[in-house]
Short mmCIF file of C-alpha atoms and ligand atoms in Angstrom, two decimals:
data_model
loop_
_atom_site.label_atom_id
_atom_site.label_comp_id
_atom_site.label_asym_id
_atom_site.label_seq_id
_atom_site.Cartn_x
_atom_site.Cartn_y
_atom_site.Cartn_z
CA MET O 1396 96.51 77.27 157.45
CA ARG O 1397 99.78 78.17 159.06
CA ILE O 1398 99.60 76.93 162.65
CA GLY O 1399 102.07 78.24 165.21
CA VAL O 1400 102.67 75.66 167.95
CA PHE O 1401 104.70 76.58 171.00
CA ASP O 1402 106.08 75.15 174.18
CA SER O 1403 108.62 76.04 176.84
CA GLY O 1404 111.13 73.80 175.09
CA ILE O 1405 111.24 70.28 173.78
CA GLY O 1406 108.22 68.61 175.38
CA GLY O 1407 105.65 70.23 173.08
CA LEU O 1408 107.05 68.03 170.34
CA THR O 1409 104.70 65.33 171.69
CA VAL O 1410 101.82 67.64 170.70
CA PHE O 1411 103.55 68.56 167.45
CA ALA O 1412 104.02 64.86 166.54
CA ALA O 1413 100.31 64.24 167.14
CA LEU O 1414 99.42 67.32 165.06
CA ASP O 1415 101.75 66.24 162.27
CA ARG O 1416 99.65 63.07 161.96
CA ALA O 1417 96.27 64.72 162.56
CA VAL O 1418 96.55 67.77 160.26
CA PRO O 1419 99.20 66.78 157.69
CA GLU O 1420 97.95 69.21 155.05
CA HIS O 1421 98.57 72.36 157.13
CA ASP O 1422 101.82 74.26 157.61
CA LEU O 1423 103.14 73.81 161.16
CA ILE O 1424 105.71 76.07 162.84
CA TYR O 1425 107.08 74.81 166.16
CA LEU O 1426 108.69 77.24 168.57
CA GLY O 1427 110.51 75.82 171.61
CA ASP O 1428 111.42 78.55 174.08
CA THR O 1429 114.55 76.66 175.12
CA ALA O 1430 116.22 79.82 176.45
CA ARG O 1431 113.52 80.14 179.10
CA VAL O 1432 112.61 76.53 179.88
CA PRO O 1433 111.30 75.34 182.31
CA TYR O 1434 108.00 77.16 182.62
CA GLY O 1435 106.68 74.63 185.17
CA THR O 1436 108.37 76.24 188.17
CA ARG O 1437 107.87 79.89 187.19
CA SER O 1438 105.21 82.31 188.38
CA PRO O 1439 102.01 82.69 186.36
CA ARG O 1440 102.92 86.24 185.49
CA THR O 1441 106.32 85.31 184.09
CA VAL O 1442 104.83 82.48 182.05
CA ARG O 1443 102.22 84.89 180.63
CA ARG O 1444 104.95 87.35 179.68
CA TYR O 1445 106.95 84.63 177.90
CA ALA O 1446 103.85 83.31 176.14
CA LEU O 1447 102.87 86.78 174.87
CA ARG O 1448 106.32 87.28 173.42
CA VAL O 1449 106.31 83.91 171.68
CA ALA O 1450 102.80 84.46 170.31
CA SER O 1451 103.79 87.88 169.00
CA TYR O 1452 106.77 86.32 167.20
CA LEU O 1453 104.68 83.50 165.70
CA HIS O 1454 102.14 86.01 164.45
CA ALA O 1455 104.96 87.94 162.78
CA GLN O 1456 105.98 84.65 161.12
CA GLY O 1457 102.53 84.46 159.54
CA ALA O 1458 100.77 82.09 161.94
CA ASP O 1459 97.01 82.36 161.53
CA ALA O 1460 96.23 79.98 164.40
CA LEU O 1461 98.07 79.26 167.64
CA VAL O 1462 98.39 76.09 169.69
CA ILE O 1463 99.80 76.34 173.21
CA ALA O 1464 101.45 72.93 173.34
CA CYS O 1465 102.59 73.47 176.94
CA ASN O 1466 100.30 72.61 179.84
CA THR O 1467 101.84 75.20 182.14
CA ALA O 1468 101.53 77.97 179.55
CA THR O 1469 97.95 76.89 178.86
CA ALA O 1470 97.18 77.01 182.58
CA HIS O 1471 98.57 80.52 183.03
CA ALA O 1472 98.27 82.25 179.66
CA LEU O 1473 95.38 80.87 177.59
CA PRO O 1474 92.77 83.55 178.47
CA THR O 1475 95.35 86.33 178.01
CA LEU O 1476 96.50 85.01 174.63
CA ARG O 1477 92.95 84.39 173.46
CA GLN O 1478 92.01 87.95 174.35
CA ALA O 1479 95.00 89.42 172.50
CA ALA O 1480 94.77 87.12 169.46
CA SER O 1481 91.03 87.67 169.06
CA LEU O 1482 91.84 91.23 167.95
CA LEU O 1483 93.58 89.63 164.95
CA ASN O 1484 90.97 86.89 164.47
CA ILE O 1485 93.58 84.29 165.39
CA PRO O 1486 92.12 81.26 167.19
CA VAL O 1487 94.13 79.91 170.13
CA ARG O 1488 93.90 76.36 171.42
CA GLY O 1489 95.48 75.04 174.59
CA VAL O 1490 96.05 71.46 175.72
CA ILE O 1491 93.91 71.52 178.86
CA GLU O 1492 90.35 71.63 177.47
CA PRO O 1493 90.92 68.65 175.13
CA GLY O 1494 92.59 66.67 177.93
CA VAL O 1495 89.67 67.38 180.23
CA GLN O 1496 87.11 66.34 177.61
CA ALA O 1497 89.02 63.10 176.96
CA ALA O 1498 89.12 62.35 180.70
CA LEU O 1499 85.40 63.02 181.05
CA THR O 1500 84.77 60.50 178.30
CA ALA O 1501 87.22 57.91 179.65
CA HIS O 1502 86.45 57.84 183.37
CA ARG O 1503 84.27 55.17 184.91
CA GLN O 1504 83.67 56.10 188.54
CA GLY O 1505 84.66 59.74 188.62
CA ALA O 1506 88.06 59.44 190.36
CA ILE O 1507 90.44 61.37 188.13
CA GLY O 1508 94.13 62.08 188.71
CA ILE O 1509 95.91 65.06 187.20
CA PHE O 1510 99.65 64.60 186.86
CA ALA O 1511 101.46 67.80 185.86
CA THR O 1512 104.11 70.40 186.74
CA GLU O 1513 104.01 72.40 189.95
CA GLY O 1514 102.76 75.44 188.04
CA THR O 1515 99.94 73.62 186.28
CA ILE O 1516 98.75 72.01 189.52
CA ALA O 1517 99.00 75.26 191.49
CA GLY O 1518 97.18 77.18 188.72
CA GLY O 1519 94.17 74.85 189.15
CA THR O 1520 92.96 75.11 185.55
CA TYR O 1521 92.55 71.34 185.04
CA GLN O 1522 90.75 71.02 188.39
CA ASP O 1523 88.41 73.97 187.63
CA ALA O 1524 87.62 72.71 184.13
CA LEU O 1525 86.76 69.22 185.40
CA ARG O 1526 84.63 70.58 188.25
CA ARG O 1527 82.77 72.95 185.93
CA GLU O 1528 81.61 69.97 183.90
CA ARG O 1529 81.12 67.54 186.77
CA PRO O 1530 81.07 69.03 190.29
CA ASP O 1531 80.72 65.53 191.76
CA LEU O 1532 84.10 64.27 190.51
CA GLN O 1533 86.84 63.27 192.91
CA ILE O 1534 89.99 64.95 191.66
CA PHE O 1535 93.54 64.08 192.69
CA PRO O 1536 96.09 66.63 191.43
CA VAL O 1537 99.74 65.59 191.78
CA ALA O 1538 102.81 67.62 190.80
CA CYS O 1539 105.49 65.26 189.48
CA PRO O 1540 108.41 67.60 188.71
CA LEU O 1541 111.13 64.94 188.44
CA LEU O 1542 109.42 63.32 185.48
CA VAL O 1543 110.47 66.20 183.19
CA PRO O 1544 114.25 65.71 183.57
CA LEU O 1545 113.82 61.92 183.45
CA ALA O 1546 112.02 62.16 180.10
CA GLU O 1547 114.64 64.54 178.70
CA GLU O 1548 117.40 62.23 179.92
CA GLY O 1549 115.73 59.35 178.08
CA TRP O 1550 115.39 57.53 181.41
CA THR O 1551 111.82 56.43 180.93
CA HIS O 1552 111.96 52.69 181.68
CA GLY O 1553 113.48 50.62 184.47
CA ALA O 1554 113.86 50.73 188.23
CA VAL O 1555 114.66 54.43 188.74
CA PRO O 1556 111.74 56.02 186.83
CA ARG O 1557 109.47 53.33 188.26
CA GLN O 1558 110.51 54.25 191.77
CA VAL O 1559 109.97 57.97 191.05
CA VAL O 1560 106.50 57.34 189.60
CA GLU O 1561 105.71 55.07 192.57
CA HIS O 1562 106.77 57.87 194.92
CA TYR O 1563 104.47 60.41 193.28
CA VAL O 1564 101.36 58.39 192.46
CA GLY O 1565 101.71 54.85 193.84
CA HIS O 1566 99.43 55.72 196.77
CA LEU O 1567 96.61 56.36 194.28
CA ARG O 1568 96.72 52.84 192.78
CA GLU O 1569 93.44 51.72 194.34
CA THR O 1570 91.79 55.15 194.17
CA LEU O 1571 91.93 56.40 190.59
CA ASP O 1572 90.17 55.05 187.56
CA THR O 1573 91.55 57.66 185.13
CA ALA O 1574 94.58 59.96 185.09
CA ILE O 1575 95.41 62.87 182.81
CA LEU O 1576 99.03 63.08 181.65
CA GLY O 1577 98.94 66.87 182.02
CA CYS O 1578 102.51 67.64 181.05
CA THR O 1579 104.13 67.44 177.65
CA HIS O 1580 106.83 65.05 178.89
CA TYR O 1581 104.70 62.42 180.59
CA PRO O 1582 103.58 60.50 177.47
CA LEU O 1583 107.20 59.28 177.26
CA LEU O 1584 106.75 57.68 180.68
CA ARG O 1585 103.38 56.21 179.84
CA ASP O 1586 104.55 52.56 180.06
CA THR O 1587 106.11 53.12 183.47
CA ILE O 1588 103.07 55.01 184.78
CA ALA O 1589 100.89 52.16 183.47
CA GLU O 1590 103.07 49.64 185.34
CA VAL O 1591 102.59 51.54 188.58
CA LEU O 1592 98.87 52.16 187.97
CA PRO O 1593 97.82 49.07 185.99
CA ASP O 1594 94.05 49.57 186.27
CA VAL O 1595 94.03 53.30 185.57
CA THR O 1596 93.09 54.68 182.13
CA LEU O 1597 95.77 57.18 181.08
CA VAL O 1598 94.62 60.17 179.04
CA ASP O 1599 97.18 61.88 176.84
CA SER O 1600 96.44 65.61 176.46
CA ALA O 1601 98.74 65.81 173.41
CA GLN O 1602 96.70 63.28 171.44
CA ALA O 1603 93.39 64.78 172.61
CA THR O 1604 94.52 68.25 171.49
CA ALA O 1605 95.51 67.10 168.01
CA GLU O 1606 92.13 65.37 167.61
CA ALA O 1607 90.31 68.53 168.74
CA ILE O 1608 92.21 70.64 166.22
CA ARG O 1609 91.41 68.16 163.45
CA ARG O 1610 87.74 68.60 164.33
CA ASP O 1611 88.16 72.41 164.37
CA LEU O 1612 89.66 72.36 160.87
CA GLY O 1613 87.10 70.04 159.28
CA PRO O 1614 87.68 67.08 156.97
CA LEU O 1615 91.19 66.12 155.87
CA VAL O 1616 92.32 67.68 152.61
CA ALA O 1617 94.96 66.09 150.35
CA GLY O 1618 98.50 67.48 150.42
CA ARG O 1619 101.34 67.99 152.82
CA GLY O 1620 102.14 71.26 154.58
CA SER O 1621 105.59 72.52 155.59
CA ARG O 1622 107.24 71.83 158.97
CA THR O 1623 109.47 74.47 160.58
CA TYR O 1624 111.35 74.25 163.90
CA ILE O 1625 112.50 77.33 165.80
CA VAL O 1626 114.24 77.48 169.18
CA THR O 1627 115.49 80.32 171.35
CA ASP O 1628 118.63 78.43 172.45
CA HIS O 1629 120.79 75.36 171.84
CA VAL O 1630 119.85 73.84 168.49
CA ALA O 1631 121.98 70.69 168.94
CA ARG O 1632 120.36 69.68 172.23
CA PHE O 1633 116.90 70.33 170.82
CA GLN O 1634 117.67 67.99 167.94
CA THR O 1635 119.18 65.20 170.05
CA VAL O 1636 116.60 65.20 172.82
CA GLY O 1637 113.78 66.22 170.48
CA GLU O 1638 114.20 63.06 168.42
CA ARG O 1639 112.79 61.00 171.32
CA PHE O 1640 109.74 63.24 171.62
CA LEU O 1641 109.05 63.62 167.91
CA GLY O 1642 109.96 60.16 166.68
CA HIS O 1643 112.48 61.57 164.21
CA ARG O 1644 115.19 64.20 164.31
CA PRO O 1645 113.67 67.70 164.00
CA GLU O 1646 115.32 69.53 161.13
CA PRO O 1647 116.16 72.03 159.99
CA VAL O 1648 116.09 74.00 163.26
CA ILE O 1649 116.52 77.77 163.33
CA ALA O 1650 117.72 79.62 166.46
CA VAL O 1651 116.25 83.09 167.10
CA ASP O 1652 116.39 85.81 169.73
CA LEU O 1653 112.80 86.75 170.33
CA PRO O 1654 112.15 90.47 169.86
CA PRO O 1655 109.91 92.25 172.39
CA ALA O 1656 106.22 91.57 171.93
CA VAL O 1657 104.21 94.06 169.92
CA SER O 1658 100.54 95.00 170.05
CA PRO O 1659 98.16 93.24 170.68
CA PHE O 1660 100.52 90.87 172.50
CA LEU O 1661 101.91 93.49 174.88
CA GLU O 1662 101.87 92.57 178.54
CA LEU O 1663 98.53 93.60 179.89
CA LYS O 1664 98.44 96.45 182.36
CA GLY O 1665 97.55 95.36 185.87
CA ASP O 1666 98.70 91.82 185.23
CA SER O 1667 99.99 91.09 188.66
CA ALA O 1668 98.03 87.95 189.27
CA ASP O 1669 100.75 85.84 190.77
CA GLU O 1670 98.75 85.14 193.90
CA GLU O 1671 98.50 81.53 192.76
CA MET O 1672 102.31 81.33 192.65
CA CYS O 1673 103.53 77.85 193.18
CA SER O 1674 105.56 77.37 196.31
N1 DGL P 2307 106.04 71.91 178.78
C1 DGL P 2307 105.81 71.92 180.21
C2 DGL P 2307 104.36 71.51 180.49
O1 DGL P 2307 103.72 70.82 179.73
C3 DGL P 2307 106.80 71.02 180.94
C4 DGL P 2307 108.23 71.56 180.94
C5 DGL P 2307 108.39 72.88 181.67
O2 DGL P 2307 108.25 72.92 182.90
O3 DGL P 2307 108.62 73.86 180.98
O4 DGL P 2307 103.83 71.88 181.50
#
């Protein structure tokens, strides 16, 4: 298969790295929408528009399956993309369902934290998915926006990130038993989050998504697929910062200007659902 994986920018490389290990035999195309990052502070409608355009481009590149490697884009655009892509028989996976399933397996007493961008928290998709499965859960959603620039800066260990993590989630130390790292960047801060919340099981949506896709695709087949990296801006920064997320320097990287989306990925009429806009 040729799997198109996309994110607002660099962070989705944590999902891509996990996929690289989980489905080595398939071709993987990564698209980082670095011209439009961040998605985490944008309105749901804007994120949907960006996601439709990226999906349309990946389909034109021959993708026959799509992975939304961005939590915010999954929160705002998964149903829209699934609806559009179903007309082409293209399956679409997001990172939220697998993260939720992993948390439901991991938790002990039903006190689950969700750490994510403002947009993901405001969209409520993680909360709704958890409650659908287990209405009795206690859910603690926390937007942790400063963790994204810290991860990109490579400032993931030491006093400053520890203080930031303490500020966001320290008050939940005695409350949570499990927390979902519901943003592509947070796995890089896993050690620091674990220092602040030593008795909390941390669930990595990136890893859970790769495992779910492996199950979707059936048993491992011998061989090695191709790896392609595409960005919409600033190749050099993507390579330098991306190395920390991917574990090796992404290359080669192609820069593209995304053309307007084409059917069936056109913006849906009446899509004005930005009521859940983050403040
Ligand atoms: N990739 C985004 C996410 O997982 C984080 C970065 C952004 O805000 O675009 O939600």
